[in-house]
Short mmCIF file of C-alpha atoms in Angstrom, two decimals:
data_model
loop_
_atom_site.label_atom_id
_atom_site.label_comp_id
_atom_site.label_asym_id
_atom_site.label_seq_id
_atom_site.Cartn_x
_atom_site.Cartn_y
_atom_site.Cartn_z
CA MET A 1 18.17 3.27 9.82
CA LYS A 2 14.68 1.88 9.72
CA VAL A 3 12.33 3.67 7.34
CA VAL A 4 8.61 2.94 6.99
CA VAL A 5 6.66 3.43 3.74
CA ILE A 6 2.89 3.56 4.01
CA GLY A 7 0.05 4.48 1.71
CA ALA A 8 -1.43 7.81 2.74
CA GLN A 9 -4.75 7.35 0.89
CA TRP A 10 -6.99 4.35 0.11
CA GLY A 11 -4.20 2.21 -1.30
CA ASP A 12 -2.85 1.96 -4.87
CA GLU A 13 -0.70 5.06 -4.32
CA GLY A 14 2.41 3.65 -6.04
CA LYS A 15 4.15 2.28 -2.93
CA GLY A 16 5.62 -0.59 -4.93
CA LYS A 17 7.60 1.68 -7.19
CA ILE A 18 8.76 3.84 -4.27
CA VAL A 19 9.84 0.84 -2.17
CA ASP A 20 11.65 -0.57 -5.20
CA TYR A 21 13.46 2.71 -5.70
CA LEU A 22 14.42 3.21 -2.05
CA ALA A 23 15.43 -0.45 -1.69
CA ASN A 24 18.59 0.35 -3.61
CA GLU A 25 20.04 1.78 -0.38
CA ALA A 26 18.54 -0.82 1.98
CA GLN A 27 19.81 -4.26 2.90
CA ILE A 28 16.54 -5.73 4.17
CA ILE A 29 12.95 -5.01 3.07
CA ILE A 30 10.13 -6.16 5.37
CA ARG A 31 6.51 -6.25 4.25
CA TYR A 32 4.58 -5.92 7.51
CA ALA A 33 0.84 -6.29 6.69
CA GLY A 34 -1.78 -7.58 4.23
CA GLY A 35 -1.69 -10.53 1.94
CA ALA A 36 -2.23 -11.44 -1.72
CA ASN A 37 -4.98 -8.79 -1.89
CA ALA A 38 -2.24 -6.18 -2.41
CA GLY A 39 -0.75 -5.51 -5.81
CA HIS A 40 2.47 -3.61 -6.59
CA THR A 41 3.61 -2.94 -10.17
CA ILE A 42 7.32 -2.32 -10.76
CA VAL A 43 8.58 -1.07 -14.13
CA ILE A 44 12.26 -1.38 -15.01
CA GLY A 45 12.97 -0.37 -18.55
CA GLU A 46 10.85 -2.62 -20.79
CA GLN A 47 10.20 -5.09 -17.97
CA GLN A 48 7.08 -4.96 -15.77
CA TYR A 49 6.59 -7.06 -12.59
CA ALA A 50 3.30 -7.48 -10.68
CA LEU A 51 3.95 -8.45 -7.06
CA HIS A 52 1.35 -9.38 -4.49
CA LEU A 53 3.10 -10.96 -1.53
CA ILE A 54 6.84 -10.60 -2.11
CA PRO A 55 8.31 -7.25 -0.98
CA SER A 56 9.28 -5.01 -3.90
CA GLY A 57 13.00 -5.09 -3.04
CA ILE A 58 13.30 -8.65 -4.35
CA LEU A 59 14.21 -7.29 -7.78
CA TYR A 60 17.63 -6.24 -6.48
CA PRO A 61 19.90 -9.35 -6.42
CA ASP A 62 21.68 -8.47 -3.15
CA LYS A 63 18.64 -7.68 -0.97
CA MET A 64 16.91 -9.81 1.66
CA VAL A 65 13.15 -9.64 1.90
CA VAL A 66 10.85 -10.73 4.69
CA LEU A 67 7.10 -11.41 4.86
CA GLY A 68 6.35 -10.02 8.30
CA ALA A 69 4.38 -11.14 11.33
CA GLY A 70 1.39 -8.98 10.42
CA MET A 71 0.93 -10.62 7.02
CA VAL A 72 -1.41 -13.44 6.03
CA ILE A 73 0.19 -15.85 3.59
CA ASP A 74 -1.55 -17.78 0.81
CA PRO A 75 0.95 -20.58 0.11
CA THR A 76 -0.28 -21.16 -3.47
CA ALA A 77 -0.01 -17.49 -4.31
CA LEU A 78 3.40 -17.21 -2.65
CA PHE A 79 5.02 -20.08 -4.51
CA ASN A 80 3.42 -19.10 -7.82
CA GLU A 81 4.90 -15.66 -7.39
CA LEU A 82 8.32 -17.06 -6.57
CA ALA A 83 8.13 -19.30 -9.63
CA MET A 84 7.21 -16.35 -11.83
CA LEU A 85 10.20 -14.36 -10.54
CA ASN A 86 12.58 -17.26 -11.02
CA GLU A 87 11.30 -17.87 -14.54
CA ARG A 88 12.02 -14.23 -15.35
CA GLY A 89 15.61 -14.49 -14.17
CA ILE A 90 15.19 -13.13 -10.57
CA ASP A 91 17.12 -15.50 -8.26
CA THR A 92 15.10 -15.66 -5.03
CA LYS A 93 16.94 -18.59 -3.42
CA GLY A 94 18.01 -17.85 0.15
CA ARG A 95 16.67 -14.27 -0.05
CA VAL A 96 13.03 -14.66 0.97
CA PHE A 97 12.03 -15.25 4.60
CA ILE A 98 8.71 -15.45 6.45
CA SER A 99 8.04 -14.54 10.04
CA ASP A 100 7.06 -17.67 11.98
CA ARG A 101 4.22 -15.62 13.48
CA ALA A 102 2.55 -14.87 10.14
CA HIS A 103 -0.83 -16.51 9.57
CA ILE A 104 -1.77 -18.82 6.70
CA VAL A 105 -4.68 -18.37 4.32
CA LEU A 106 -6.50 -21.67 3.69
CA PRO A 107 -8.50 -22.30 0.47
CA ARG A 108 -11.83 -22.54 2.25
CA TYR A 109 -11.33 -19.07 3.71
CA ILE A 110 -11.52 -17.69 0.16
CA GLN A 111 -14.96 -19.15 -0.41
CA ILE A 112 -16.14 -17.99 2.99
CA ASP A 113 -14.86 -14.51 2.16
CA LYS A 114 -16.83 -14.27 -1.09
CA GLU A 115 -20.01 -15.64 0.47
CA ARG A 116 -19.84 -13.40 3.55
CA ASP A 117 -19.33 -10.18 1.53
CA ALA A 118 -22.13 -11.12 -0.88
CA ALA A 119 -24.47 -11.72 2.06
CA ARG A 120 -23.90 -8.29 3.58
CA LYS A 121 -26.69 -5.71 3.15
CA LYS A 122 -23.93 -3.29 2.11
CA PRO A 123 -20.97 -5.28 0.70
CA ILE A 124 -17.49 -4.06 1.57
CA GLY A 125 -16.20 -4.93 -1.91
CA THR A 126 -13.34 -7.17 -0.80
CA THR A 127 -10.92 -8.76 -3.25
CA GLY A 128 -12.31 -12.18 -2.30
CA ARG A 129 -8.82 -13.57 -1.45
CA GLY A 130 -9.69 -14.82 2.03
CA ILE A 131 -7.70 -12.07 3.71
CA GLY A 132 -10.44 -10.77 6.01
CA ILE A 133 -11.41 -14.31 7.03
CA THR A 134 -7.83 -15.14 7.91
CA TYR A 135 -7.51 -12.04 10.07
CA SER A 136 -10.88 -12.89 11.64
CA MET A 137 -9.68 -16.41 12.46
CA LYS A 138 -6.55 -14.89 13.89
CA SER A 139 -8.58 -12.61 16.20
CA ASP A 140 -10.80 -15.53 17.22
CA ARG A 141 -7.63 -17.50 18.15
CA ASP A 142 -8.54 -20.16 15.59
CA GLY A 143 -5.95 -19.34 12.94
CA ILE A 144 -2.86 -21.27 11.98
CA ARG A 145 0.59 -19.70 11.80
CA ILE A 146 3.81 -20.68 10.09
CA ALA A 147 5.13 -21.70 13.52
CA ASP A 148 2.20 -24.11 14.00
CA LEU A 149 3.04 -26.29 10.99
CA SER A 150 5.29 -28.47 13.15
CA TRP A 151 2.81 -28.56 16.04
CA LYS A 152 1.16 -31.98 15.64
CA GLU A 153 -1.69 -31.32 18.07
CA LYS A 154 -2.62 -28.11 16.25
CA MET A 155 -2.39 -29.74 12.83
CA ASP A 156 -4.64 -32.56 14.03
CA GLU A 157 -7.32 -29.99 14.77
CA LEU A 158 -7.54 -29.03 11.13
CA ASP A 159 -9.97 -30.56 8.63
CA ALA A 160 -8.51 -33.32 6.48
CA SER A 161 -8.84 -31.05 3.42
CA ASP A 162 -6.78 -28.30 5.17
CA ARG A 163 -4.03 -30.79 6.08
CA ASP A 164 -3.98 -32.22 2.59
CA TYR A 165 -3.65 -28.75 1.14
CA LEU A 166 -0.79 -27.76 3.48
CA ASP A 167 1.23 -30.98 3.26
CA PRO A 168 3.07 -30.13 -0.02
CA TYR A 169 4.03 -26.71 1.33
CA ILE A 170 5.12 -27.44 4.91
CA ASP A 171 8.81 -28.19 4.27
CA ARG A 172 9.23 -25.17 1.96
CA LEU A 173 7.48 -22.81 4.35
CA GLU A 174 9.44 -24.01 7.38
CA ALA A 175 12.72 -23.61 5.43
CA MET A 176 11.88 -19.93 4.93
CA SER A 177 10.68 -19.37 8.50
CA ILE A 178 12.51 -17.02 10.90
CA ASP A 179 12.01 -15.48 14.31
CA LEU A 180 11.66 -11.93 12.96
CA SER A 181 12.46 -10.01 16.15
CA THR A 182 15.71 -11.90 16.56
CA TYR A 183 16.49 -11.48 12.84
CA VAL A 184 16.00 -7.71 13.03
CA PHE A 185 18.06 -7.53 16.23
CA HIS A 186 20.94 -9.38 14.60
CA HIS A 187 20.77 -6.85 11.73
CA LYS A 188 20.20 -3.76 13.95
CA ASN A 189 22.88 -1.78 12.10
CA ALA A 190 21.40 -2.48 8.66
CA GLN A 191 19.34 -0.15 6.50
CA ILE A 192 15.87 -1.66 6.81
CA LEU A 193 12.86 -0.63 4.73
CA LEU A 194 9.43 -1.55 6.09
CA GLU A 195 6.74 -1.77 3.39
CA GLY A 196 3.06 -1.35 4.10
CA ALA A 197 0.07 -2.60 2.15
CA GLN A 198 -3.19 -0.87 1.23
CA GLY A 199 -3.39 2.64 2.73
CA ALA A 200 -3.86 4.54 6.00
CA LEU A 201 -7.48 5.27 5.19
CA LEU A 202 -8.12 1.51 4.90
CA ASP A 203 -6.59 0.77 8.30
CA LEU A 204 -8.88 -1.25 10.55
CA ASP A 205 -8.78 1.37 13.33
CA LEU A 206 -7.88 4.64 11.57
CA GLY A 207 -9.74 4.15 8.29
CA THR A 208 -13.30 4.54 7.01
CA TYR A 209 -14.66 1.63 9.02
CA PRO A 210 -16.32 -0.71 8.09
CA TYR A 211 -15.09 -0.06 4.54
CA VAL A 212 -11.54 -0.95 5.44
CA SER A 213 -9.07 -3.78 5.17
CA SER A 214 -8.57 -6.21 8.06
CA GLY A 215 -4.93 -5.55 8.74
CA MET A 216 -2.86 -2.71 10.16
CA SER A 217 -1.95 -0.56 7.18
CA CYS A 218 -1.05 2.39 9.41
CA ALA A 219 2.48 3.34 10.37
CA ALA A 220 2.10 1.71 13.80
CA GLY A 221 1.58 -1.63 12.04
CA ALA A 222 5.20 -1.51 10.95
CA ALA A 223 6.35 -1.97 14.53
CA ILE A 224 4.04 -4.91 15.21
CA GLY A 225 4.31 -6.62 11.81
CA GLY A 226 8.01 -5.86 11.55
CA GLY A 227 8.90 -7.48 14.87
CA ILE A 228 10.36 -4.27 16.25
CA GLY A 229 9.49 -1.68 18.89
CA PRO A 230 8.14 1.72 17.73
CA GLN A 231 11.10 3.63 19.22
CA ALA A 232 13.41 1.88 16.74
CA LEU A 233 11.59 3.32 13.71
CA ASP A 234 13.44 6.36 12.34
CA LYS A 235 11.18 7.80 9.66
CA VAL A 236 7.71 7.39 8.18
CA LEU A 237 7.07 8.16 4.54
CA GLY A 238 3.51 8.58 3.28
CA VAL A 239 2.91 7.88 -0.43
CA PHE A 240 0.01 9.67 -2.17
CA LYS A 241 -1.13 10.36 -5.71
CA ALA A 242 -1.69 13.77 -7.26
CA TYR A 243 -5.36 12.79 -7.21
CA SER A 244 -7.35 10.24 -5.19
CA THR A 245 -8.59 6.77 -6.02
CA ARG A 246 -10.54 4.12 -4.19
CA VAL A 247 -11.43 0.49 -4.99
CA GLY A 248 -14.64 -1.08 -3.83
CA ASN A 249 -17.33 0.49 -1.74
CA GLY A 250 -17.09 3.13 0.95
CA PRO A 251 -17.12 6.92 1.30
CA PHE A 252 -15.15 9.02 -1.19
CA PRO A 253 -15.94 12.73 -0.64
CA SER A 254 -13.76 14.02 -3.52
CA GLU A 255 -14.94 11.58 -6.19
CA PHE A 256 -15.17 13.15 -9.64
CA GLY A 257 -18.60 14.27 -10.81
CA ALA A 258 -20.92 11.38 -11.55
CA GLY A 259 -18.31 8.83 -10.55
CA SER A 260 -17.16 6.38 -13.18
CA GLU A 261 -19.10 8.08 -16.01
CA ASP A 262 -17.44 11.47 -15.53
CA ALA A 263 -15.12 12.56 -18.39
CA LEU A 264 -12.37 13.64 -15.99
CA CYS A 265 -12.62 10.29 -14.23
CA THR A 266 -12.17 8.50 -17.56
CA PHE A 267 -9.17 10.64 -18.48
CA VAL A 268 -7.43 10.07 -15.13
CA ARG A 269 -8.26 6.37 -15.05
CA GLU A 270 -6.90 5.72 -18.52
CA THR A 271 -3.88 8.01 -18.29
CA GLY A 272 -2.97 6.77 -14.80
CA ARG A 273 -3.76 3.09 -15.58
CA GLU A 274 -6.12 3.02 -12.66
CA TYR A 275 -7.07 -0.64 -12.71
CA GLY A 276 -6.38 -3.05 -9.84
CA VAL A 277 -3.18 -5.09 -10.11
CA THR A 278 -4.79 -7.93 -8.17
CA THR A 279 -8.41 -7.83 -9.45
CA GLY A 280 -8.29 -5.76 -12.63
CA ARG A 281 -11.21 -3.69 -11.28
CA PRO A 282 -11.43 -0.07 -12.47
CA ARG A 283 -10.66 2.31 -9.62
CA ARG A 284 -12.94 5.14 -8.60
CA CYS A 285 -11.13 8.44 -9.15
CA GLY A 286 -11.42 11.87 -7.63
CA TYR A 287 -9.69 15.13 -6.78
CA LEU A 288 -6.79 15.03 -4.35
CA ASP A 289 -8.42 15.05 -0.94
CA LEU A 290 -6.14 17.21 1.19
CA VAL A 291 -8.38 16.96 4.26
CA ALA A 292 -7.95 13.17 4.24
CA LEU A 293 -4.21 13.45 3.46
CA ARG A 294 -3.64 15.82 6.35
CA TYR A 295 -5.48 13.40 8.63
CA ALA A 296 -3.25 10.58 7.42
CA CYS A 297 -0.15 12.70 8.20
CA LEU A 298 -1.38 13.45 11.72
CA ALA A 299 -2.56 9.93 12.57
CA ASN A 300 0.64 8.31 11.36
CA SER A 301 3.28 10.84 12.32
CA ILE A 302 4.36 11.03 8.69
CA ASP A 303 7.74 12.73 8.45
CA SER A 304 7.66 13.36 4.71
CA LEU A 305 5.38 12.75 1.76
CA VAL A 306 5.99 11.06 -1.59
CA MET A 307 3.81 12.20 -4.48
CA THR A 308 3.21 9.88 -7.44
CA HIS A 309 1.35 10.24 -10.75
CA LEU A 310 1.89 13.97 -10.93
CA ASP A 311 2.58 13.54 -14.66
CA VAL A 312 -1.02 12.41 -15.22
CA TYR A 313 -1.97 16.10 -15.01
CA ASP A 314 0.62 17.23 -17.57
CA THR A 315 -1.91 18.16 -20.28
CA LEU A 316 -4.64 19.82 -18.23
CA ASP A 317 -5.29 23.59 -18.25
CA GLU A 318 -6.23 23.51 -14.58
CA ILE A 319 -6.45 21.08 -11.72
CA LYS A 320 -8.43 21.09 -8.49
CA ALA A 321 -7.95 19.73 -4.99
CA CYS A 322 -10.35 19.29 -2.08
CA VAL A 323 -9.47 21.59 0.84
CA ALA A 324 -12.59 21.20 3.04
CA TYR A 325 -15.99 19.51 3.15
CA ARG A 326 -19.46 20.93 3.27
CA ILE A 327 -21.61 18.67 5.46
CA ASN A 328 -25.21 19.59 6.18
CA GLY A 329 -24.46 23.21 5.29
CA LYS A 330 -21.40 23.47 7.57
CA MET A 331 -17.80 23.86 6.45
CA ILE A 332 -15.68 21.02 7.91
CA GLU A 333 -11.89 21.08 7.73
CA TYR A 334 -11.19 17.75 9.50
CA PHE A 335 -11.72 14.13 8.47
CA PRO A 336 -14.79 12.74 10.27
CA ALA A 337 -14.99 9.17 11.60
CA SER A 338 -18.65 8.97 10.60
CA VAL A 339 -19.26 7.20 7.32
CA GLU A 340 -22.68 8.90 7.19
CA ALA A 341 -20.98 12.33 7.39
CA LEU A 342 -18.42 11.39 4.76
CA ASN A 343 -21.10 10.06 2.40
CA SER A 344 -22.97 13.37 2.60
CA ALA A 345 -19.82 15.50 2.29
CA GLU A 346 -19.49 17.86 -0.68
CA PRO A 347 -15.91 18.70 -1.57
CA VAL A 348 -14.80 22.34 -1.33
CA LEU A 349 -12.38 22.71 -4.22
CA ARG A 350 -9.42 24.97 -4.85
CA THR A 351 -8.29 25.49 -8.43
CA PHE A 352 -4.66 25.46 -9.56
CA LYS A 353 -3.16 26.46 -12.90
CA GLY A 354 -1.97 23.56 -15.04
CA TRP A 355 1.64 23.46 -16.25
CA LYS A 356 1.15 22.02 -19.78
CA LYS A 357 4.60 20.46 -19.87
CA LYS A 358 5.95 16.95 -19.70
CA LEU A 359 7.31 16.54 -16.12
CA SER A 360 9.26 13.41 -16.92
CA ASP A 361 11.69 15.60 -18.88
CA ALA A 362 12.80 17.23 -15.63
CA LEU A 363 16.00 15.87 -14.05
CA ALA A 364 15.56 17.82 -10.80
CA TYR A 365 12.78 19.54 -8.90
CA GLU A 366 14.18 22.94 -9.85
CA GLU A 367 13.39 22.07 -13.49
CA PHE A 368 9.66 21.68 -12.81
CA PRO A 369 7.31 24.31 -14.25
CA VAL A 370 6.33 27.00 -11.74
CA ALA A 371 2.69 25.85 -11.69
CA ALA A 372 3.68 22.30 -10.69
CA MET A 373 5.90 23.61 -7.89
CA GLU A 374 3.07 25.86 -6.65
CA TYR A 375 0.77 22.82 -6.48
CA LEU A 376 3.28 20.84 -4.50
CA GLU A 377 4.16 23.71 -2.18
CA PHE A 378 0.50 24.34 -1.38
CA ILE A 379 0.16 20.66 -0.40
CA GLU A 380 3.19 20.97 1.91
CA ARG A 381 1.71 24.01 3.64
CA PHE A 382 -1.74 22.49 3.94
CA CYS A 383 -0.50 19.19 5.42
CA GLU A 384 2.46 20.80 7.28
CA THR A 385 4.55 18.00 5.89
CA PRO A 386 7.30 18.24 3.23
CA VAL A 387 6.98 16.49 -0.12
CA ASP A 388 10.47 15.06 -0.42
CA ILE A 389 10.02 12.67 -3.37
CA VAL A 390 8.04 13.14 -6.58
CA SER A 391 7.35 10.40 -9.12
CA VAL A 392 6.69 11.58 -12.67
CA GLY A 393 6.46 8.21 -14.43
CA TYR A 394 6.45 4.44 -13.94
CA ASP A 395 10.14 3.77 -14.48
CA ARG A 396 12.66 3.86 -11.64
CA LYS A 397 14.53 6.75 -13.24
CA GLU A 398 11.44 8.88 -13.40
CA THR A 399 11.76 9.84 -9.75
CA ILE A 400 12.78 13.20 -8.34
CA ILE A 401 14.46 13.10 -4.91
CA ARG A 402 14.34 16.43 -3.08
CA LYS A 403 15.61 14.88 0.14
CA SER A 404 16.62 11.27 0.75
CA PRO A 405 14.80 9.46 3.55
CA TRP A 406 18.07 7.75 4.40
CA ALA A 407 19.63 11.11 5.36
CA LYS A 408 19.68 11.52 9.11
#
């Protein structure tokens, strides 16, 4: 089977933990988009790992991981991450591959990225890692791929500083290089997990443009970045939090009260550790936006949902979720493409009773408090999509499986 895991919000939904958990039953994990701008935190007992480029499945000693064709690779970040894993006892030798069609992030792109965003009248709020510039160079047909490192004519086109930077990495990158489509074909009977980056609402085409990432973070990106046709994908899982967060600028209709100063925002941010893994920036927090979540389900053919951070609400008397928008006096129940409309949207909220119990004590969904189940079941009805997995903590074991995605 081939299962896709995407973020169903604006990123930071907890995909890393979910991919790590599901990788136990996979043989190959392919990250299909993004670059070192992504950040996944994995907690195993007392150990915590922050990953940016390497797929989460690397922590299992018998899994193969691939950086896919849709990714943009910063060689320095990649080899620093590999060194960190090896220093912490994770043997990565012979287990990490890179699609020969993946593009390379050059150091000067990082500076261009920072300067370009600062010069915008309305900055996007990028991570400043050169990701957008690399994708831009790719679209302009001026980028350089892993496959091009052995192409003398192409290398001669580069500035001397670019060649000097790449020289120490060429042999190591080429040793990890594979033709991804052929690799997947040769492993067509394997359990393959395809890992997205960022979230569906940050997708270049489907997201809140121009406040989006530059890659394909939607489910369709798994086919392109994973070197496989869409008909070969078996299931799409959408990961979302019990509330909403967003990093950087852009519309956020369900944002709490006065934004970062709101008391509820502070509670959720501190309880949920809502700070960027890559940048350390505090995340904007808000009510679960069910209008946006339903849109993500529709636009990505999500088969089932995965809820994370539900335990953050354990102590609250009541919780709320956004079920519609009020825009210019009209009730809107769909997710508009217009940033102007989203910026003026007021959330229409529905209140749910809190459960006032520690969810991580539950060993099965049936042990959840009734109020927690009612919240989940309302989400299922609203989005017309089942919630098959619920995370109630950071550790692997704090995961409730209602239905395995590997079940046909």
